[in-house]
Amino acid sequence: MLDAALTRPEEIQKKSGYHHGNLRSAIFDAVAQLIGERKSLAFHLKDVAALVGTSQPAIYKHFENKQSLLVETAVAGYGIQKKFRDYALDISGPSPLQQLLAVGYAYVHFSRTYPGYFLLMKNLETDEILSSPQYQRQRDETLHLVRSLIAECMETGLFHKTDLNLVMTSLQSTALGLANMYLLNQLEVVARDLHKDKHLVSRIFKVSIESFLTPEGKRHIRNAGANPFEDTD
């Protein structure tokens, strides 16, 4: 079962002491919490220090400046996102179509569970974040996985042969758009009769992917397992 720490966001707690390594993690979580609340990077390191319950000089012992802290927070966010993805892939069916859906479900659930990390990684990337070699590797790893699954869907006759980049863009638009609608509380405005539907994410993904499916692909998607995060959304 997915680690309980990944199924819901945790409020940052002020502490008088930390075990080795915990302070850095608490700082990352505080940054993500501030971004989630403010929907921007408009905060100072003193705000982070106050939220964690440490001093601003203590933060400077770990991070050179705010930009370096944002880079490492984004890297940490990708690590959390990967845990969601790995969990979904581990329990998904073996077909590349089922695995592709699992990656999409994990993406949206991560955005809803850790909105601050998600916003930093997807909407508020700084030049420093984008130029980080580690961040680039993490992003490229994710994109390569999705591209490989799409290519395998075509090779195994689940998708029609078409432009892989077109499929990639369509699915990414669906995932990012749905995630942002949840983050900005727009679903209730757009679809009042659907926003509480716990199956909405899987329903939207299946509608989005339908135009690419062959008859065999449609059979596979009918037999695809449920979104593993539906009970926690």
PDB file of C-alpha atoms in Angstrom:
ATOM      1  CA  MET A   1       0.000   0.000   0.000  1.00  0.00           C
ATOM      2  CA  LEU A   2       1.198   3.539  -0.694  1.00  0.00           C
ATOM      3  CA  ASP A   3       3.132   5.029   2.191  1.00  0.00           C
ATOM      4  CA  ALA A   4       0.760   7.103   4.326  1.00  0.00           C
ATOM      5  CA  ALA A   5       3.169  10.028   4.077  1.00  0.00           C
ATOM      6  CA  LEU A   6       2.442  10.215   0.350  1.00  0.00           C
ATOM      7  CA  THR A   7      -1.331  10.099   0.543  1.00  0.00           C
ATOM      8  CA  ARG A   8      -1.880  13.464   2.165  1.00  0.00           C
ATOM      9  CA  PRO A   9       0.074  16.705   2.655  1.00  0.00           C
ATOM     10  CA  GLU A  10       1.479  17.251   6.111  1.00  0.00           C
ATOM     11  CA  GLU A  11       1.539  20.605   7.833  1.00  0.00           C
ATOM     12  CA  ILE A  12       5.011  21.785   8.739  1.00  0.00           C
ATOM     13  CA  GLN A  13       5.557  21.550  12.459  1.00  0.00           C
ATOM     14  CA  LYS A  14       7.959  23.788  14.355  1.00  0.00           C
ATOM     15  CA  LYS A  15      10.551  21.694  16.152  1.00  0.00           C
ATOM     16  CA  SER A  16      13.213  22.420  18.702  1.00  0.00           C
ATOM     17  CA  GLY A  17      15.596  19.823  17.322  1.00  0.00           C
ATOM     18  CA  TYR A  18      16.143  17.635  14.261  1.00  0.00           C
ATOM     19  CA  HIS A  19      17.685  14.318  13.512  1.00  0.00           C
ATOM     20  CA  HIS A  20      20.433  14.429  10.920  1.00  0.00           C
ATOM     21  CA  GLY A  21      19.008  15.272   7.518  1.00  0.00           C
ATOM     22  CA  ASN A  22      15.499  16.095   8.745  1.00  0.00           C
ATOM     23  CA  LEU A  23      16.036  19.857   8.658  1.00  0.00           C
ATOM     24  CA  ARG A  24      16.671  19.885   4.919  1.00  0.00           C
ATOM     25  CA  SER A  25      13.512  17.874   4.315  1.00  0.00           C
ATOM     26  CA  ALA A  26      11.509  20.164   6.591  1.00  0.00           C
ATOM     27  CA  ILE A  27      12.832  23.193   4.711  1.00  0.00           C
ATOM     28  CA  PHE A  28      11.774  21.697   1.371  1.00  0.00           C
ATOM     29  CA  ASP A  29       8.309  20.995   2.745  1.00  0.00           C
ATOM     30  CA  ALA A  30       8.061  24.537   4.112  1.00  0.00           C
ATOM     31  CA  VAL A  31       8.988  26.020   0.749  1.00  0.00           C
ATOM     32  CA  ALA A  32       6.363  23.835  -0.930  1.00  0.00           C
ATOM     33  CA  GLN A  33       3.769  24.825   1.643  1.00  0.00           C
ATOM     34  CA  LEU A  34       4.430  28.540   1.091  1.00  0.00           C
ATOM     35  CA  ILE A  35       4.231  28.126  -2.683  1.00  0.00           C
ATOM     36  CA  GLY A  36       1.015  26.146  -2.367  1.00  0.00           C
ATOM     37  CA  GLU A  37      -0.556  28.826  -0.190  1.00  0.00           C
ATOM     38  CA  ARG A  38       0.645  31.855  -2.182  1.00  0.00           C
ATOM     39  CA  LYS A  39       0.619  30.323  -5.681  1.00  0.00           C
ATOM     40  CA  SER A  40       3.861  32.185  -6.332  1.00  0.00           C
ATOM     41  CA  LEU A  41       7.516  32.435  -5.315  1.00  0.00           C
ATOM     42  CA  ALA A  42       6.778  35.603  -3.320  1.00  0.00           C
ATOM     43  CA  PHE A  43       8.317  34.585  -0.019  1.00  0.00           C
ATOM     44  CA  HIS A  44      11.591  35.169   1.826  1.00  0.00           C
ATOM     45  CA  LEU A  45      13.927  32.752   3.560  1.00  0.00           C
ATOM     46  CA  LYS A  46      12.845  34.267   6.872  1.00  0.00           C
ATOM     47  CA  ASP A  47       9.323  33.020   6.085  1.00  0.00           C
ATOM     48  CA  VAL A  48      10.709  29.521   5.560  1.00  0.00           C
ATOM     49  CA  ALA A  49      12.700  29.729   8.798  1.00  0.00           C
ATOM     50  CA  ALA A  50       9.660  30.882  10.758  1.00  0.00           C
ATOM     51  CA  LEU A  51       7.531  28.055   9.378  1.00  0.00           C
ATOM     52  CA  VAL A  52      10.108  25.390  10.173  1.00  0.00           C
ATOM     53  CA  GLY A  53      11.016  26.857  13.551  1.00  0.00           C
ATOM     54  CA  THR A  54      14.677  27.505  12.878  1.00  0.00           C
ATOM     55  CA  SER A  55      16.840  30.543  12.198  1.00  0.00           C
ATOM     56  CA  GLN A  56      17.544  32.131   8.848  1.00  0.00           C
ATOM     57  CA  PRO A  57      21.328  31.613   9.322  1.00  0.00           C
ATOM     58  CA  ALA A  58      20.616  27.884   9.800  1.00  0.00           C
ATOM     59  CA  ILE A  59      19.036  27.805   6.359  1.00  0.00           C
ATOM     60  CA  TYR A  60      22.077  29.535   4.857  1.00  0.00           C
ATOM     61  CA  LYS A  61      24.225  26.732   6.244  1.00  0.00           C
ATOM     62  CA  HIS A  62      22.458  24.368   3.848  1.00  0.00           C
ATOM     63  CA  PHE A  63      21.626  26.630   0.904  1.00  0.00           C
ATOM     64  CA  GLU A  64      23.597  29.454  -0.644  1.00  0.00           C
ATOM     65  CA  ASN A  65      20.545  31.538  -1.485  1.00  0.00           C
ATOM     66  CA  LYS A  66      16.851  31.334  -2.322  1.00  0.00           C
ATOM     67  CA  GLN A  67      17.521  30.215  -5.894  1.00  0.00           C
ATOM     68  CA  SER A  68      19.636  27.257  -4.807  1.00  0.00           C
ATOM     69  CA  LEU A  69      16.920  26.321  -2.314  1.00  0.00           C
ATOM     70  CA  LEU A  70      14.279  26.409  -5.065  1.00  0.00           C
ATOM     71  CA  VAL A  71      16.424  24.168  -7.259  1.00  0.00           C
ATOM     72  CA  GLU A  72      16.846  21.552  -4.552  1.00  0.00           C
ATOM     73  CA  THR A  73      13.163  21.758  -3.598  1.00  0.00           C
ATOM     74  CA  ALA A  74      12.187  21.072  -7.210  1.00  0.00           C
ATOM     75  CA  VAL A  75      14.589  18.118  -7.317  1.00  0.00           C
ATOM     76  CA  ALA A  76      13.066  16.797  -4.087  1.00  0.00           C
ATOM     77  CA  GLY A  77       9.603  17.240  -5.603  1.00  0.00           C
ATOM     78  CA  TYR A  78      10.518  15.065  -8.549  1.00  0.00           C
ATOM     79  CA  GLY A  79      11.626  12.403  -6.092  1.00  0.00           C
ATOM     80  CA  ILE A  80       8.200  12.474  -4.440  1.00  0.00           C
ATOM     81  CA  GLN A  81       6.433  12.407  -7.789  1.00  0.00           C
ATOM     82  CA  LYS A  82       8.467   9.342  -8.775  1.00  0.00           C
ATOM     83  CA  LYS A  83       7.258   7.511  -5.668  1.00  0.00           C
ATOM     84  CA  PHE A  84       3.654   8.102  -6.738  1.00  0.00           C
ATOM     85  CA  ARG A  85       4.473   6.931 -10.258  1.00  0.00           C
ATOM     86  CA  ASP A  86       6.379   3.841  -9.109  1.00  0.00           C
ATOM     87  CA  TYR A  87       3.518   2.854  -6.832  1.00  0.00           C
ATOM     88  CA  ALA A  88       0.956   3.196  -9.628  1.00  0.00           C
ATOM     89  CA  LEU A  89       3.134   1.257 -12.072  1.00  0.00           C
ATOM     90  CA  ASP A  90       3.763  -1.533  -9.562  1.00  0.00           C
ATOM     91  CA  ILE A  91       0.065  -2.289  -9.215  1.00  0.00           C
ATOM     92  CA  SER A  92      -1.018  -1.566 -12.784  1.00  0.00           C
ATOM     93  CA  GLY A  93      -1.631  -4.222 -15.414  1.00  0.00           C
ATOM     94  CA  PRO A  94       1.223  -5.309 -17.685  1.00  0.00           C
ATOM     95  CA  SER A  95       0.087  -3.668 -20.918  1.00  0.00           C
ATOM     96  CA  PRO A  96       1.736  -0.382 -21.946  1.00  0.00           C
ATOM     97  CA  LEU A  97      -1.718   1.212 -22.136  1.00  0.00           C
ATOM     98  CA  GLN A  98      -2.484   0.326 -18.529  1.00  0.00           C
ATOM     99  CA  GLN A  99       0.926   1.621 -17.484  1.00  0.00           C
ATOM    100  CA  LEU A 100       0.419   4.853 -19.427  1.00  0.00           C
ATOM    101  CA  LEU A 101      -2.841   5.436 -17.578  1.00  0.00           C
ATOM    102  CA  ALA A 102      -1.095   4.675 -14.274  1.00  0.00           C
ATOM    103  CA  VAL A 103       1.503   7.381 -14.964  1.00  0.00           C
ATOM    104  CA  GLY A 104      -1.269   9.879 -15.680  1.00  0.00           C
ATOM    105  CA  TYR A 105      -3.185   8.988 -12.526  1.00  0.00           C
ATOM    106  CA  ALA A 106      -0.018   9.388 -10.436  1.00  0.00           C
ATOM    107  CA  TYR A 107       0.714  12.776 -12.009  1.00  0.00           C
ATOM    108  CA  VAL A 108      -2.683  14.231 -11.100  1.00  0.00           C
ATOM    109  CA  HIS A 109      -2.744  12.708  -7.622  1.00  0.00           C
ATOM    110  CA  PHE A 110       0.723  14.073  -6.879  1.00  0.00           C
ATOM    111  CA  SER A 111      -0.457  17.562  -7.905  1.00  0.00           C
ATOM    112  CA  ARG A 112      -3.431  17.343  -5.553  1.00  0.00           C
ATOM    113  CA  THR A 113      -1.440  15.958  -2.633  1.00  0.00           C
ATOM    114  CA  TYR A 114       1.576  18.262  -2.945  1.00  0.00           C
ATOM    115  CA  PRO A 115       0.354  21.368  -4.794  1.00  0.00           C
ATOM    116  CA  GLY A 116       3.352  23.485  -3.790  1.00  0.00           C
ATOM    117  CA  TYR A 117       5.897  21.064  -5.190  1.00  0.00           C
ATOM    118  CA  PHE A 118       3.789  20.633  -8.318  1.00  0.00           C
ATOM    119  CA  LEU A 119       3.459  24.375  -8.931  1.00  0.00           C
ATOM    120  CA  LEU A 120       7.201  24.867  -8.532  1.00  0.00           C
ATOM    121  CA  MET A 121       8.016  22.036 -10.938  1.00  0.00           C
ATOM    122  CA  LYS A 122       5.379  22.711 -13.596  1.00  0.00           C
ATOM    123  CA  ASN A 123       4.342  26.373 -13.445  1.00  0.00           C
ATOM    124  CA  LEU A 124       7.055  28.298 -11.616  1.00  0.00           C
ATOM    125  CA  GLU A 125      10.326  26.827 -12.891  1.00  0.00           C
ATOM    126  CA  THR A 126      13.155  29.356 -12.693  1.00  0.00           C
ATOM    127  CA  ASP A 127      16.099  29.493 -15.090  1.00  0.00           C
ATOM    128  CA  GLU A 128      18.247  28.005 -12.340  1.00  0.00           C
ATOM    129  CA  ILE A 129      15.874  25.058 -11.914  1.00  0.00           C
ATOM    130  CA  LEU A 130      15.729  24.406 -15.641  1.00  0.00           C
ATOM    131  CA  SER A 131      19.520  24.498 -15.920  1.00  0.00           C
ATOM    132  CA  SER A 132      20.076  22.055 -13.045  1.00  0.00           C
ATOM    133  CA  PRO A 133      21.600  18.834 -14.478  1.00  0.00           C
ATOM    134  CA  GLN A 134      19.863  16.673 -11.877  1.00  0.00           C
ATOM    135  CA  TYR A 135      16.496  18.307 -12.530  1.00  0.00           C
ATOM    136  CA  GLN A 136      16.984  17.880 -16.270  1.00  0.00           C
ATOM    137  CA  ARG A 137      17.775  14.181 -15.779  1.00  0.00           C
ATOM    138  CA  GLN A 138      14.642  13.677 -13.684  1.00  0.00           C
ATOM    139  CA  ARG A 139      12.452  15.464 -16.205  1.00  0.00           C
ATOM    140  CA  ASP A 140      14.008  13.630 -19.152  1.00  0.00           C
ATOM    141  CA  GLU A 141      13.546  10.294 -17.373  1.00  0.00           C
ATOM    142  CA  THR A 142       9.824  10.981 -16.983  1.00  0.00           C
ATOM    143  CA  LEU A 143       9.405  12.120 -20.585  1.00  0.00           C
ATOM    144  CA  HIS A 144      11.360   9.118 -21.862  1.00  0.00           C
ATOM    145  CA  LEU A 145       9.117   6.737 -19.906  1.00  0.00           C
ATOM    146  CA  VAL A 146       5.940   8.261 -21.333  1.00  0.00           C
ATOM    147  CA  ARG A 147       7.325   8.324 -24.869  1.00  0.00           C
ATOM    148  CA  SER A 148       8.407   4.691 -24.565  1.00  0.00           C
ATOM    149  CA  LEU A 149       4.961   3.618 -23.367  1.00  0.00           C
ATOM    150  CA  ILE A 150       3.257   5.502 -26.218  1.00  0.00           C
ATOM    151  CA  ALA A 151       5.647   3.930 -28.751  1.00  0.00           C
ATOM    152  CA  GLU A 152       4.966   0.486 -27.296  1.00  0.00           C
ATOM    153  CA  CYS A 153       1.214   1.101 -27.531  1.00  0.00           C
ATOM    154  CA  MET A 154       1.691   1.756 -31.257  1.00  0.00           C
ATOM    155  CA  GLU A 155       4.023  -1.201 -31.775  1.00  0.00           C
ATOM    156  CA  THR A 156       1.631  -3.629 -30.077  1.00  0.00           C
ATOM    157  CA  GLY A 157      -1.412  -2.395 -31.980  1.00  0.00           C
ATOM    158  CA  LEU A 158      -3.137  -0.610 -29.093  1.00  0.00           C
ATOM    159  CA  PHE A 159      -2.733   2.831 -30.683  1.00  0.00           C
ATOM    160  CA  HIS A 160      -3.149   3.772 -34.315  1.00  0.00           C
ATOM    161  CA  LYS A 161       0.144   4.619 -35.990  1.00  0.00           C
ATOM    162  CA  THR A 162       0.363   8.393 -35.735  1.00  0.00           C
ATOM    163  CA  ASP A 163       2.715  11.190 -34.753  1.00  0.00           C
ATOM    164  CA  LEU A 164       4.137  10.228 -31.359  1.00  0.00           C
ATOM    165  CA  ASN A 165       4.622  13.901 -30.460  1.00  0.00           C
ATOM    166  CA  LEU A 166       0.947  14.550 -31.142  1.00  0.00           C
ATOM    167  CA  VAL A 167      -0.078  11.820 -28.707  1.00  0.00           C
ATOM    168  CA  MET A 168       2.483  13.046 -26.168  1.00  0.00           C
ATOM    169  CA  THR A 169       1.209  16.621 -26.371  1.00  0.00           C
ATOM    170  CA  SER A 170      -2.431  15.569 -26.143  1.00  0.00           C
ATOM    171  CA  LEU A 171      -1.911  13.436 -23.046  1.00  0.00           C
ATOM    172  CA  GLN A 172       0.324  16.017 -21.359  1.00  0.00           C
ATOM    173  CA  SER A 173      -2.264  18.725 -22.034  1.00  0.00           C
ATOM    174  CA  THR A 174      -4.927  16.568 -20.402  1.00  0.00           C
ATOM    175  CA  ALA A 175      -2.807  15.782 -17.350  1.00  0.00           C
ATOM    176  CA  LEU A 176      -1.532  19.326 -16.814  1.00  0.00           C
ATOM    177  CA  GLY A 177      -4.901  20.903 -17.517  1.00  0.00           C
ATOM    178  CA  LEU A 178      -6.730  18.597 -15.118  1.00  0.00           C
ATOM    179  CA  ALA A 179      -4.101  19.081 -12.411  1.00  0.00           C
ATOM    180  CA  ASN A 180      -4.328  22.866 -12.703  1.00  0.00           C
ATOM    181  CA  MET A 181      -8.120  22.805 -12.646  1.00  0.00           C
ATOM    182  CA  TYR A 182      -7.962  20.992  -9.319  1.00  0.00           C
ATOM    183  CA  LEU A 183      -5.274  23.341  -7.988  1.00  0.00           C
ATOM    184  CA  LEU A 184      -7.232  26.462  -8.955  1.00  0.00           C
ATOM    185  CA  ASN A 185     -10.578  25.040  -7.819  1.00  0.00           C
ATOM    186  CA  GLN A 186     -12.013  25.453 -11.310  1.00  0.00           C
ATOM    187  CA  LEU A 187     -13.740  22.085 -11.619  1.00  0.00           C
ATOM    188  CA  GLU A 188     -16.687  23.136  -9.498  1.00  0.00           C
ATOM    189  CA  VAL A 189     -17.157  26.171 -11.742  1.00  0.00           C
ATOM    190  CA  VAL A 190     -16.797  24.256 -15.005  1.00  0.00           C
ATOM    191  CA  ALA A 191     -18.659  21.079 -14.058  1.00  0.00           C
ATOM    192  CA  ARG A 192     -20.639  21.305 -10.840  1.00  0.00           C
ATOM    193  CA  ASP A 193     -22.181  17.887 -11.371  1.00  0.00           C
ATOM    194  CA  LEU A 194     -18.784  16.211 -11.874  1.00  0.00           C
ATOM    195  CA  HIS A 195     -16.275  17.832  -9.528  1.00  0.00           C
ATOM    196  CA  LYS A 196     -17.067  15.419  -6.676  1.00  0.00           C
ATOM    197  CA  ASP A 197     -16.928  12.341  -8.897  1.00  0.00           C
ATOM    198  CA  LYS A 198     -14.059  10.228  -7.537  1.00  0.00           C
ATOM    199  CA  HIS A 199     -13.789   8.496 -10.929  1.00  0.00           C
ATOM    200  CA  LEU A 200     -13.415  11.772 -12.833  1.00  0.00           C
ATOM    201  CA  VAL A 201      -9.654  11.545 -13.379  1.00  0.00           C
ATOM    202  CA  SER A 202      -9.827   8.086 -14.933  1.00  0.00           C
ATOM    203  CA  ARG A 203     -12.881   9.043 -16.983  1.00  0.00           C
ATOM    204  CA  ILE A 204     -11.152  12.139 -18.393  1.00  0.00           C
ATOM    205  CA  PHE A 205      -7.968  10.231 -19.264  1.00  0.00           C
ATOM    206  CA  LYS A 206      -9.916   7.503 -21.039  1.00  0.00           C
ATOM    207  CA  VAL A 207     -11.889  10.043 -23.066  1.00  0.00           C
ATOM    208  CA  SER A 208      -8.658  11.867 -23.945  1.00  0.00           C
ATOM    209  CA  ILE A 209      -6.931   8.707 -25.104  1.00  0.00           C
ATOM    210  CA  GLU A 210      -9.889   7.210 -26.978  1.00  0.00           C
ATOM    211  CA  SER A 211      -9.201   8.811 -30.378  1.00  0.00           C
ATOM    212  CA  PHE A 212      -5.797   7.095 -30.528  1.00  0.00           C
ATOM    213  CA  LEU A 213      -7.104   3.608 -29.733  1.00  0.00           C
ATOM    214  CA  THR A 214      -7.435   0.709 -32.120  1.00  0.00           C
ATOM    215  CA  PRO A 215     -10.214  -1.853 -31.527  1.00  0.00           C
ATOM    216  CA  GLU A 216      -7.679  -3.894 -29.541  1.00  0.00           C
ATOM    217  CA  GLY A 217      -6.762  -0.808 -27.544  1.00  0.00           C
ATOM    218  CA  LYS A 218     -10.421  -0.196 -26.746  1.00  0.00           C
ATOM    219  CA  ARG A 219     -10.673  -3.750 -25.441  1.00  0.00           C
ATOM    220  CA  HIS A 220      -7.612  -3.195 -23.252  1.00  0.00           C
ATOM    221  CA  ILE A 221      -8.923   0.044 -21.826  1.00  0.00           C
ATOM    222  CA  ARG A 222     -12.252  -1.587 -20.934  1.00  0.00           C
ATOM    223  CA  ASN A 223     -10.293  -4.127 -18.915  1.00  0.00           C
ATOM    224  CA  ALA A 224      -7.905  -1.594 -17.386  1.00  0.00           C
ATOM    225  CA  GLY A 225      -7.787  -1.523 -13.608  1.00  0.00           C
ATOM    226  CA  ALA A 226      -9.202   1.312 -11.561  1.00  0.00           C
ATOM    227  CA  ASN A 227      -7.293   4.452 -10.690  1.00  0.00           C
ATOM    228  CA  PRO A 228      -5.378   3.367  -7.544  1.00  0.00           C
ATOM    229  CA  PHE A 229      -5.736   6.834  -6.034  1.00  0.00           C
ATOM    230  CA  GLU A 230      -9.507   7.175  -6.331  1.00  0.00           C
ATOM    231  CA  ASP A 231     -10.155   6.283  -2.700  1.00  0.00           C
ATOM    232  CA  THR A 232      -7.698   8.955  -1.540  1.00  0.00           C
ATOM    233  CA  ASP A 233      -8.732  11.773  -3.924  1.00  0.00           C
TER     234      ASP A 233
END
